[in-house]
Coordinates of C-alpha atoms and ligand atoms in Angstrom, one line a residue:
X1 CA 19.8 -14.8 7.2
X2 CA 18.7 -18.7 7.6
X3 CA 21.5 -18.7 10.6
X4 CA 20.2 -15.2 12.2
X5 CA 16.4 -16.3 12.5
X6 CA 17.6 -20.0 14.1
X7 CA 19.6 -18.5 16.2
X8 CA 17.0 -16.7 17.4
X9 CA 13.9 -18.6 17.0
X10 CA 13.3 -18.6 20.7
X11 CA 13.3 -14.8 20.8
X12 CA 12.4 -11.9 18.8
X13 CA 13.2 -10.5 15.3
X14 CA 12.2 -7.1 13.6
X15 CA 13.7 -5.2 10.1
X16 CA 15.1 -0.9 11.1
X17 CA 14.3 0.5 7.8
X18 CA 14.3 4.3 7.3
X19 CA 12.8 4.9 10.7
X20 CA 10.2 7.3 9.3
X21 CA 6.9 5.7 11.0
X22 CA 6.2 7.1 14.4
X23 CA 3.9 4.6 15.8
X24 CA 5.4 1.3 17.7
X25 CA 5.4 -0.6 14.7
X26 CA 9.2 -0.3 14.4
X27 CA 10.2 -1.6 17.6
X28 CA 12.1 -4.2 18.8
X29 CA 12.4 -6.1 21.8
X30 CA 15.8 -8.0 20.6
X31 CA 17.1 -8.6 17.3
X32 CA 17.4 -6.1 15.0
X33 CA 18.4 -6.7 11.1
X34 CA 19.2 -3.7 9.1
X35 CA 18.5 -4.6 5.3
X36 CA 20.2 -1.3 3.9
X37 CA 22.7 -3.6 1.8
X38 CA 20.1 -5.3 -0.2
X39 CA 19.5 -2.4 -2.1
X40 CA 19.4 -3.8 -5.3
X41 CA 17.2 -3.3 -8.6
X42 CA 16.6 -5.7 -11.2
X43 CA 14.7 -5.2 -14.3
X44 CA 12.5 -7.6 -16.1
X45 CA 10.4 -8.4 -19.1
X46 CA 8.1 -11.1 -19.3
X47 CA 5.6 -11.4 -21.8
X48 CA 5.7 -8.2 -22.9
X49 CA 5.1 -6.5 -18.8
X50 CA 8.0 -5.2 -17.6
X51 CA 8.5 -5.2 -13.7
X52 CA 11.2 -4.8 -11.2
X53 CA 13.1 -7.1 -8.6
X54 CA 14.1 -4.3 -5.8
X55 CA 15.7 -5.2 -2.1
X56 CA 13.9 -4.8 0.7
X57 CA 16.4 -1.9 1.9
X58 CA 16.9 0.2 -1.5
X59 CA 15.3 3.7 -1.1
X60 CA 12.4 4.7 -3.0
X61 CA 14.7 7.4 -4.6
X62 CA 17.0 5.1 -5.6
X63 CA 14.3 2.9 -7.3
X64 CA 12.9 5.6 -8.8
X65 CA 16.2 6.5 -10.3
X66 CA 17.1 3.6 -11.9
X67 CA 13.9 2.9 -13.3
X68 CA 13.8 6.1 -14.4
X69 CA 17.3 5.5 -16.4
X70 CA 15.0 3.3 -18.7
X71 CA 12.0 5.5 -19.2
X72 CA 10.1 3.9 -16.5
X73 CA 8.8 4.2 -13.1
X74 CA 6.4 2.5 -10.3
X75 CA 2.7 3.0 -10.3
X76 CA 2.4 4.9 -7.2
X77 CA 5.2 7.1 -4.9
X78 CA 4.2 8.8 -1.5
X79 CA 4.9 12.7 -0.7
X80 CA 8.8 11.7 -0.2
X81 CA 11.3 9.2 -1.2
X82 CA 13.1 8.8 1.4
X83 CA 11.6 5.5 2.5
X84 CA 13.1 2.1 1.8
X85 CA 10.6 -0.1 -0.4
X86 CA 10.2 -2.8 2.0
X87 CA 9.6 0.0 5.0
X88 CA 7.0 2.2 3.0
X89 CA 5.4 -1.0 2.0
X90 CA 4.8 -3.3 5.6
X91 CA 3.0 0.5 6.6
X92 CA 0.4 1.0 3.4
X93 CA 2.0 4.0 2.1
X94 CA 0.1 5.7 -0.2
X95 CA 0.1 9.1 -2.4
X96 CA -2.9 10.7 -4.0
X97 CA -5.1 9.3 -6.6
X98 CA -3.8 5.7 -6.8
X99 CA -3.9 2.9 -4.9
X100 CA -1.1 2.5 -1.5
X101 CA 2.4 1.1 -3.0
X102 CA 1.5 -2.0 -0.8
X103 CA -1.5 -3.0 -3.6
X104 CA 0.8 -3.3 -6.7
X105 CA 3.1 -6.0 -4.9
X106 CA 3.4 -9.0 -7.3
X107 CA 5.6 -11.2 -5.3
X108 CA 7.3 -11.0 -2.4
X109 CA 10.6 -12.9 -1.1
X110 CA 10.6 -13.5 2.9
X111 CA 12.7 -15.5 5.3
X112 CA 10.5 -17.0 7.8
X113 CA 9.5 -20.1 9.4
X114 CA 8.5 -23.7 8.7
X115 CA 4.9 -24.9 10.1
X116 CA 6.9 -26.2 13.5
X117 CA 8.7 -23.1 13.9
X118 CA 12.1 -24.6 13.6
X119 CA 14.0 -24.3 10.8
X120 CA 13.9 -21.1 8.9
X121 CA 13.4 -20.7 5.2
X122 CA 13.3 -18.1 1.8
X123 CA 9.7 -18.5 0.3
X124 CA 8.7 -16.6 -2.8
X125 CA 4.9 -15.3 -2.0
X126 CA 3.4 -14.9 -5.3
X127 CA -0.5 -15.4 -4.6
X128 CA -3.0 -15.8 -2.8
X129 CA -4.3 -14.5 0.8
X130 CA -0.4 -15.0 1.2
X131 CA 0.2 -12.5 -0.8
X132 CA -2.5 -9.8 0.0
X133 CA -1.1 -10.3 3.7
X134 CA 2.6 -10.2 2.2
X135 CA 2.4 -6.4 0.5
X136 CA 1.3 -4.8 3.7
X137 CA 2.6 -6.9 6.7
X138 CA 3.7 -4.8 9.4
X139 CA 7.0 -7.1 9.4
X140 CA 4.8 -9.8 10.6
X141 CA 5.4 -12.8 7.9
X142 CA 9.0 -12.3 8.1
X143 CA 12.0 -10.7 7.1
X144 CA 11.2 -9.4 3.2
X145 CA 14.2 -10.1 1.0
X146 CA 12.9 -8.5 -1.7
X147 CA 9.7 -8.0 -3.8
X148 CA 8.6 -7.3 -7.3
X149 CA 6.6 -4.6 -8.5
X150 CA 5.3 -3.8 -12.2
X151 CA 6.7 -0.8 -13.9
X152 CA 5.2 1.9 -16.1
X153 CA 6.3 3.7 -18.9
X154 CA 7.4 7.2 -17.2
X155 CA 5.1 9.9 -17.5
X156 CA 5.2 14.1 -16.7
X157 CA 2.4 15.5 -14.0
X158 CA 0.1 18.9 -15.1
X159 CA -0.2 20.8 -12.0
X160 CA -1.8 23.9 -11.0
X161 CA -2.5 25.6 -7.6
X162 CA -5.8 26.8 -6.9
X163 CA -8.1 27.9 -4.2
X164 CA -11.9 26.6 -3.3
X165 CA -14.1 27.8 -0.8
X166 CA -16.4 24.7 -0.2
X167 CA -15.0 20.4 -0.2
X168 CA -18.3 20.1 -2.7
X169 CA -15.5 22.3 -5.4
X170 CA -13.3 20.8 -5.0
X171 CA -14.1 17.0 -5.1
X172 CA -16.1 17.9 -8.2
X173 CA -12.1 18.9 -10.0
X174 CA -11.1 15.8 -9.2
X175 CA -12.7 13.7 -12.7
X176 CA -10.0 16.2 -14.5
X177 CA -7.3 16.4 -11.8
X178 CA -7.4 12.4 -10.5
X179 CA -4.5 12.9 -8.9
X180 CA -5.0 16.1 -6.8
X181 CA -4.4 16.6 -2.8
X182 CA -5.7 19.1 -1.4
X183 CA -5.5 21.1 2.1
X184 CA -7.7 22.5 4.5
X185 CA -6.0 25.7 5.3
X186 CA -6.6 26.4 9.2
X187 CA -7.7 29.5 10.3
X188 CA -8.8 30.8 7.2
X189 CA -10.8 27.2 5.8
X190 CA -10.4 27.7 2.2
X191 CA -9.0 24.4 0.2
X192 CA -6.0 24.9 -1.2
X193 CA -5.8 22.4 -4.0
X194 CA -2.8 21.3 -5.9
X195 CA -4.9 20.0 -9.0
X196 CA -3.1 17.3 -10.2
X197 CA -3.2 14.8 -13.8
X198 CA -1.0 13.2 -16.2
X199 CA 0.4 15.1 -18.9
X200 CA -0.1 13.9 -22.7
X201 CA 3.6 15.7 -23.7
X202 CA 6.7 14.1 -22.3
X203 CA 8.6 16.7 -21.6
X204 CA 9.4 19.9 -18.5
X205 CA 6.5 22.8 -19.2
X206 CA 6.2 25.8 -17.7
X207 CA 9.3 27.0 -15.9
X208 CA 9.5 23.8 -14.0
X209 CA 12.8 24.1 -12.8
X210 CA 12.2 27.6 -11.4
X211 CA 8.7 26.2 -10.0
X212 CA 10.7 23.3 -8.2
X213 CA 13.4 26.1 -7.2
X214 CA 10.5 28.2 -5.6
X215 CA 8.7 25.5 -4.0
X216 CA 11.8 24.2 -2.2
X217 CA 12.9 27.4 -0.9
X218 CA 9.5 28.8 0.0
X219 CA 7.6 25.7 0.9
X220 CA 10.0 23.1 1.7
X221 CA 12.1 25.5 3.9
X222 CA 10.8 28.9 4.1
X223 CA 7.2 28.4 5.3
X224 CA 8.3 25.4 7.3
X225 CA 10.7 27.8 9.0
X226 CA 8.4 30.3 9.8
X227 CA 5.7 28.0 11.0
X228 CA 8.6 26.3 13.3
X229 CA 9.6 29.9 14.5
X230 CA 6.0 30.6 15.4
X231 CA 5.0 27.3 17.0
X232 CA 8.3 26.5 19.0
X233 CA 9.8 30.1 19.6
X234 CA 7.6 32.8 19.3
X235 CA 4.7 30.2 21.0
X236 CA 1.8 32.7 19.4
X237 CA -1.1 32.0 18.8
X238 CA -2.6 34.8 17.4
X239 CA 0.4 34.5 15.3
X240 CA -0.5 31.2 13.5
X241 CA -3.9 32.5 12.6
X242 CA -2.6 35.6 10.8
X243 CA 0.1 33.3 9.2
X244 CA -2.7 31.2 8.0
X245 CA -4.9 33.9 7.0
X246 CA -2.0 36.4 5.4
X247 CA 1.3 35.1 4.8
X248 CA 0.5 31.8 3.4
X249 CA -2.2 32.4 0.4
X250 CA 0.4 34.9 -0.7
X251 CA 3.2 32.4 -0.8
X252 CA 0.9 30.4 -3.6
X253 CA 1.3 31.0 -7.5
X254 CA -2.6 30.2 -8.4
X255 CA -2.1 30.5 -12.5
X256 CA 1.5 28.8 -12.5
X257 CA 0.5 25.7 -15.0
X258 CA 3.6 23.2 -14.6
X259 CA 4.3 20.0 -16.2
X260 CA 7.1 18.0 -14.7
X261 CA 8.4 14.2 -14.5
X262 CA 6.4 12.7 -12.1
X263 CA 9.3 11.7 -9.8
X264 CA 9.6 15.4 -9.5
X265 CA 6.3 16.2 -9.6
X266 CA 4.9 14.6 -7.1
X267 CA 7.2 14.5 -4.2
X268 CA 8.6 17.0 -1.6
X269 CA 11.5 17.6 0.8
X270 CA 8.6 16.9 4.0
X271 CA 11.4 15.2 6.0
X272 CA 13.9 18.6 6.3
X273 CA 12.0 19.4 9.8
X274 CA 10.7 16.4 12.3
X275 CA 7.1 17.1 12.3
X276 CA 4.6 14.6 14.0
X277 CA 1.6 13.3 12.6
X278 CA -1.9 11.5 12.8
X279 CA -3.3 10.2 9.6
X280 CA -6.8 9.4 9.6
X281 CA -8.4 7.4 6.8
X282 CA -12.4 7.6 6.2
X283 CA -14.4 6.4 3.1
X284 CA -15.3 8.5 0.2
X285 CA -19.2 8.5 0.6
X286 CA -17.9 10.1 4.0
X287 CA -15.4 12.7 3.8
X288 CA -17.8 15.8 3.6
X289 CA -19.2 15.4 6.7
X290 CA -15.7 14.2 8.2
X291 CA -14.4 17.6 6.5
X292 CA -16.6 19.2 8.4
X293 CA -16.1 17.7 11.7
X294 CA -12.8 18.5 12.0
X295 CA -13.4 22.2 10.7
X296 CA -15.9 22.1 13.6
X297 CA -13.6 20.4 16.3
X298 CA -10.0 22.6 15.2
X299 CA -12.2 25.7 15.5
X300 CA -13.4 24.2 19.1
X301 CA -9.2 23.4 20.1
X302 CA -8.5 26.5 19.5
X303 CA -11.2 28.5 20.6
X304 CA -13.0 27.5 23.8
X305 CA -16.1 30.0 22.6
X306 CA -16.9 28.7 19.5
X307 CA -19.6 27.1 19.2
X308 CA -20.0 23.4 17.5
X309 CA -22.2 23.2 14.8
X310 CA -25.8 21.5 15.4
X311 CA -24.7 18.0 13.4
X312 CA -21.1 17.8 14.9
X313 CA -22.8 18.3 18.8
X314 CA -25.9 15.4 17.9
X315 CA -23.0 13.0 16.8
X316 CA -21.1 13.4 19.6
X317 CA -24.1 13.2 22.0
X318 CA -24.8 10.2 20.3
X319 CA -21.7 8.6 20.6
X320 CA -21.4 9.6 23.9
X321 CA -18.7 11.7 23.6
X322 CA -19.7 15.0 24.5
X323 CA -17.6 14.8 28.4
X324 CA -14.3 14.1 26.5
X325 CA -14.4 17.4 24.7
X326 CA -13.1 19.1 28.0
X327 CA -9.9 17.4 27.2
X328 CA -9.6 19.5 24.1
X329 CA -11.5 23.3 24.5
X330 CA -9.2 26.1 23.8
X331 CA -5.9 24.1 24.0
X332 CA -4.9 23.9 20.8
X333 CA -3.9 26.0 17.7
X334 CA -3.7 23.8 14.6
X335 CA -0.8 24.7 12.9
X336 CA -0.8 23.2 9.6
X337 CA -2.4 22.5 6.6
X338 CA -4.7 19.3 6.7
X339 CA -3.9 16.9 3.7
X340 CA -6.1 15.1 1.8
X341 CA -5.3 12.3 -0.4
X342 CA -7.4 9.9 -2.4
X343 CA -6.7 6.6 -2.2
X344 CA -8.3 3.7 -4.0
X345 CA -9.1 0.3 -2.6
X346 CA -6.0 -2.0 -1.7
X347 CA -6.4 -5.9 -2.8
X348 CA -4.6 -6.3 0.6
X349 CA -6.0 -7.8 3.7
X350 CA -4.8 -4.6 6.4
X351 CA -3.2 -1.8 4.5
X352 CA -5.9 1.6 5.4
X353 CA -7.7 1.1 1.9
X354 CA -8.5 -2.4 2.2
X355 CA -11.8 -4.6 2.9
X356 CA -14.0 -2.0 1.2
X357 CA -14.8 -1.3 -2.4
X358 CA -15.2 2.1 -2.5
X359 CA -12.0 5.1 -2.6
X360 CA -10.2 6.1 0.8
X361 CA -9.3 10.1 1.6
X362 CA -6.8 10.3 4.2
X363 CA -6.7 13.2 5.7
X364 CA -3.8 14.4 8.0
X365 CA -2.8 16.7 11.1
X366 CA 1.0 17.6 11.9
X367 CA 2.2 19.4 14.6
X368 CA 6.0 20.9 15.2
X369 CA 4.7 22.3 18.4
X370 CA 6.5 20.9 21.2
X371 CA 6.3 19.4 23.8
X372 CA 3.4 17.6 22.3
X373 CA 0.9 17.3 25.1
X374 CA -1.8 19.3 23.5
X375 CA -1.5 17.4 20.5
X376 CA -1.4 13.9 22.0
X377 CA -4.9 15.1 23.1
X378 CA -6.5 16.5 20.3
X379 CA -5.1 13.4 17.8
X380 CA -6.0 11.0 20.5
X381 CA -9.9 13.0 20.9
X382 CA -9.5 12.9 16.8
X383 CA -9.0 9.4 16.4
X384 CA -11.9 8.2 18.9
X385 CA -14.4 10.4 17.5
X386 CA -13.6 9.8 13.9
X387 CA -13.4 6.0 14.7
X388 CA -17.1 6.4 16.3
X389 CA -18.7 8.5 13.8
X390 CA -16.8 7.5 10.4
X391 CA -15.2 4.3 11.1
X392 CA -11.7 6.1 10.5
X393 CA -8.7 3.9 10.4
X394 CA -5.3 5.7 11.3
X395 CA -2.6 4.6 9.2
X396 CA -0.2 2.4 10.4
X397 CA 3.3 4.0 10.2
X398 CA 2.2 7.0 11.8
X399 CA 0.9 8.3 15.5
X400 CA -1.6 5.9 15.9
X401 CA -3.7 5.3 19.2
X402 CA -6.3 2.9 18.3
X403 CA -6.7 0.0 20.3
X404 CA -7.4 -3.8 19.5
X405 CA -11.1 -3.6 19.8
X406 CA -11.1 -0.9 17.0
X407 CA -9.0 -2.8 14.6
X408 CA -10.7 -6.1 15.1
X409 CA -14.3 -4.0 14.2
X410 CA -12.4 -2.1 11.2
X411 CA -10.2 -4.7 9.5
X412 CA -12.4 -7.3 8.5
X413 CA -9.9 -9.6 7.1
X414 CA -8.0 -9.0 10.2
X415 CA -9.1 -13.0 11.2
X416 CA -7.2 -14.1 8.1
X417 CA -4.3 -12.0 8.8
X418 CA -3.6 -13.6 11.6
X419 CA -3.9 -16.9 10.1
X420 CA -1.6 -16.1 7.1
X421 CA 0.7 -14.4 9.9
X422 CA 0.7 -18.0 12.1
X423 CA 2.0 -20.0 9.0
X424 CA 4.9 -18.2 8.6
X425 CA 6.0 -17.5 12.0
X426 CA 3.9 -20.0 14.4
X427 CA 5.8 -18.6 17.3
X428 CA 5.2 -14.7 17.0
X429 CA 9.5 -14.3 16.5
X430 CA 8.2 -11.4 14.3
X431 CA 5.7 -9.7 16.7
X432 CA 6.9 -7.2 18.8
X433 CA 5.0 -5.6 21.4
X434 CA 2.5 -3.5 19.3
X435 CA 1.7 -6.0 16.9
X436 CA 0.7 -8.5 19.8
X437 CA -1.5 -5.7 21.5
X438 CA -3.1 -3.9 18.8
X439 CA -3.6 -7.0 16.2
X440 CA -4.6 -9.6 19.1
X441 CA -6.0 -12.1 19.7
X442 CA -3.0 -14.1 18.7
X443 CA -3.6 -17.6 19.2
X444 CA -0.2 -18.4 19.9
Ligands
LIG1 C1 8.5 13.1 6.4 C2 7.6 11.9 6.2 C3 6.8 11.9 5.2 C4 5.9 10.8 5.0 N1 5.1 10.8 3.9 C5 4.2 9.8 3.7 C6 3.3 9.7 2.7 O1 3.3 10.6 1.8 N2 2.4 8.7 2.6 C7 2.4 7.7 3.5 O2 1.5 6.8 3.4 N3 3.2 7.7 4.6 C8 4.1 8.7 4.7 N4 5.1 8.7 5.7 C9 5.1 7.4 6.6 C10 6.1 6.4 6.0 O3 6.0 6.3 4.6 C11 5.9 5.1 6.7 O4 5.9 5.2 8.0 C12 6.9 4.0 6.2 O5 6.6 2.8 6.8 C13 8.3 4.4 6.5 O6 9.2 3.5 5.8 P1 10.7 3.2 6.4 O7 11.5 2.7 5.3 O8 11.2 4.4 7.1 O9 10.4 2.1 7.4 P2 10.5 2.0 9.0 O10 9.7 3.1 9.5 O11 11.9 1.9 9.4 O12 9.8 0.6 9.3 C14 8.4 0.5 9.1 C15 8.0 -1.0 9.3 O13 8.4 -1.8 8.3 C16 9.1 -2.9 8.8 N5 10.1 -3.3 7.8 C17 11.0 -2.6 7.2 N6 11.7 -3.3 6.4 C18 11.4 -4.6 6.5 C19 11.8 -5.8 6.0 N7 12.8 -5.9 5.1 N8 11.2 -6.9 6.4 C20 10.2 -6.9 7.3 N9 9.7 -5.8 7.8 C21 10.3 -4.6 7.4 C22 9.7 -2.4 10.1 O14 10.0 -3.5 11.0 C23 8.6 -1.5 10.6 O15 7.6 -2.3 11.3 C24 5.9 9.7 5.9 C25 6.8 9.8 7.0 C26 7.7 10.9 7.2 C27 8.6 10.9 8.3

């Protein structure tokens, strides 16, 4: 490792992990290390905490696993586990009622620079600003060895499926379901909430293997099939509204209680069809109007006739983006349900929860429609407008068109960042071309 990064001081250096962000992030302009081989997992007890010494390549499944081979597991997992730890942390990936993965980090092994940029090094980052830029770096300290995470005593997941007509219902379940998502179903905008909370028995409840058997083959696969024949085949869009408003509620068990490991539980085969998406993430105190908004603006992408609500028309007069709507009106036909998950605040300095005290809700759109024109334009109208009105951060692994001047006014330990970043690497060998333009001004 200390021979790759002088060999190529004068150059560029980036980590391939799992390859499962979309946005520039996990390019490369010249070197490129796989980690894949440091894949291993090391548990610890110290003073009576236990925690875990994983490599940067080892899959989240693979940790989870192990861990789970001594009645334990880490504090938070994302919708799949298909990510390597190292990869889902640099990107802030997050699940639903906890913090992001990135937050937890205690330590964090990198190979990087020394102050003049010419000899490379191993440091162990256990505190400090250091360390709150280490857990969610974008690969910009260095190349991560390895990091240490706490564990937790394994626990089951309650859940049960249920339907709400207003965002008011359902963010009033969420003090007895803390770790619910939920979805804005399109077309027919009804919540479709999978209320969520930890179990006091240890143990399977409630068919679960048969529930897990269902949801694979009619969620994971057949609804995702049928939405893939209607969007890329068939190309109907009167089709995807009477999916959304018949086929799907009918595909949902509403009184099937479950209880289920939480590895199990709280993950899902998402990567069996190549979906794109923009993840947008907006403050608590703001996500009923920002539910509302996007009702307002898929209804307006789809249907050039509808008319925008009073509120939605005001803001967008205000923020003087009223002309760019032309570049959505009767374009687009959402095709999927829109996620969202609770997040709560990061002790990071840019991970999407960070800087702010109060909990995040990301809230998603995926397309499979291709080609993805229509999209790009809607997610690009999406993330302006959200940015304007709501401050919205987009996370960072994902489709993800904010520019410089957003981040600089969003981030506001962005400064630091960059500082932390320059001590490690003075001569940018970790910044590739995205970093430089959308975290900039770089000094050096
Ligand atoms: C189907 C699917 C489902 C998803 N679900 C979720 C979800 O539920 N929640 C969520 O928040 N996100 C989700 N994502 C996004 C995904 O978690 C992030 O994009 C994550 O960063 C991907 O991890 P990866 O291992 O594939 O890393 P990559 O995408 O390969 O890399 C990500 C970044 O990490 C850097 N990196 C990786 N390893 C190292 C290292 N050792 N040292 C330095 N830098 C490194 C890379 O250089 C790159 O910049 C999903 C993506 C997909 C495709």
């Amino acid at each position: 490792m200390i021979d790759i990064l002088e060999n190529h001081k004068n150059g560029k250096i980036r980590v391939v992990a799992s390859k499962h962000s979309w946005s520039s992030v996990i390019e490369t302009e010249d070197v490129l290390i796989d980690m894949s081989h440091f894949d291993y997992v090391k548990i610890q007890e110290k003073n009576h905490e236990i925690s875990v010494t994983v490599g940067a390549g080892c899959k989240v499944k693979k940790l989870l696993v192990e861990l789970n081979r001594k009645g334990l597991t880490i504090p938070s997992v994302g919708l799949i586990d298909q990510q390597t730890i190292a990869g889902a942390t640099a990107t802030g990936t997050h699940g639903s009622g906890k913090h992001s993965l990135s937050h937890y980090i205690e330590s964090v092994q990198v190979a990087c620079f020394d102050e003049n940029g010419k000899y490379a090094k191993i440091v162990d980052i256990t505190e400090g600003t250091a360390l709150q830029a280490a857990r969610c770096s974008l690969g910009c300290l260095g190349v991560v060895v390895e990091m240490t995470l706490p564990c937790i005593p394994q626990y089951y997941v309650q859940e049960k499926a249920t339907f709400r007509d207003t965002i008011k219902e359902v963010l009033a379940l969420e003090k007895e379901s803390p770790l619910q998502q939920f979805f804005l179903m399109p077309h027919s905008w009804k919540f479709f909430i999978q209320k969520r909370l930890v179990s006091l028995e240890l143990r399977r409840r409630g068919l679960a293997a048969i529930y897990r058997i269902y949801w694979f083959l009619v969620i994971d696969l057949g609804m995702h099939l049928m939405m893939k024949m209607i969007v890329s085949i068939l190309r109907s869009r009167r089709l995807i509204r009477f999916f959304f408003r018949s086929i799907v509620p009918s595909l949902v068990f509403q009184n099937w209680v479950v209880t289920d490991r939480s590895d199990r539980a709280l993950v899902m085969k998402h990567e069996l069809f190549r979906h794109l998406e923009l993840e947008a993430f907006v403050v608590r105190s703001r996500v009923l109007e920002a539910a509302s908004f996007v009702k307002d603006i898929l209804q307006y992408a789809d249907n050039s006739n509808h008319q925008l609500s009073e509120l939605t028309n005001e803001s967008l007069q205000k923020a003087q983006l009223l002309d760019s709507l032309s570049s959505i009106k009767g374009r687009f036909t959402h095709h999927y349900p829109i996620c969202f998950r609770r997040i709560m605040p990061d002790d990071t300095l840019i991970s999407m929860a960070s800087g702010v005290s109060e909990d995040w809700y990301a809230i998603s759109f995926i397309t499979y429609q291709e080609p993805r024109d229509e999209f790009y334009a809607l997610a690009t109208f999406l993330s302006n407008s959200m940015f304007e009105l709501f401050q919205a951060r987009i996370h960072w692994g994902k489709w993800f068109p904010q520019t410089s001047e957003h981040l600089n006014q969003l981030y506001p330990k962005i400064d630091t960042f960059r500082d932390v970043c320059s001590r490690y690497d003075p001569n940018g060998v970790f910044r590739n071309s995205f970093v430089e333009d959308k975290l900039g001004p770089w000094t050096q």
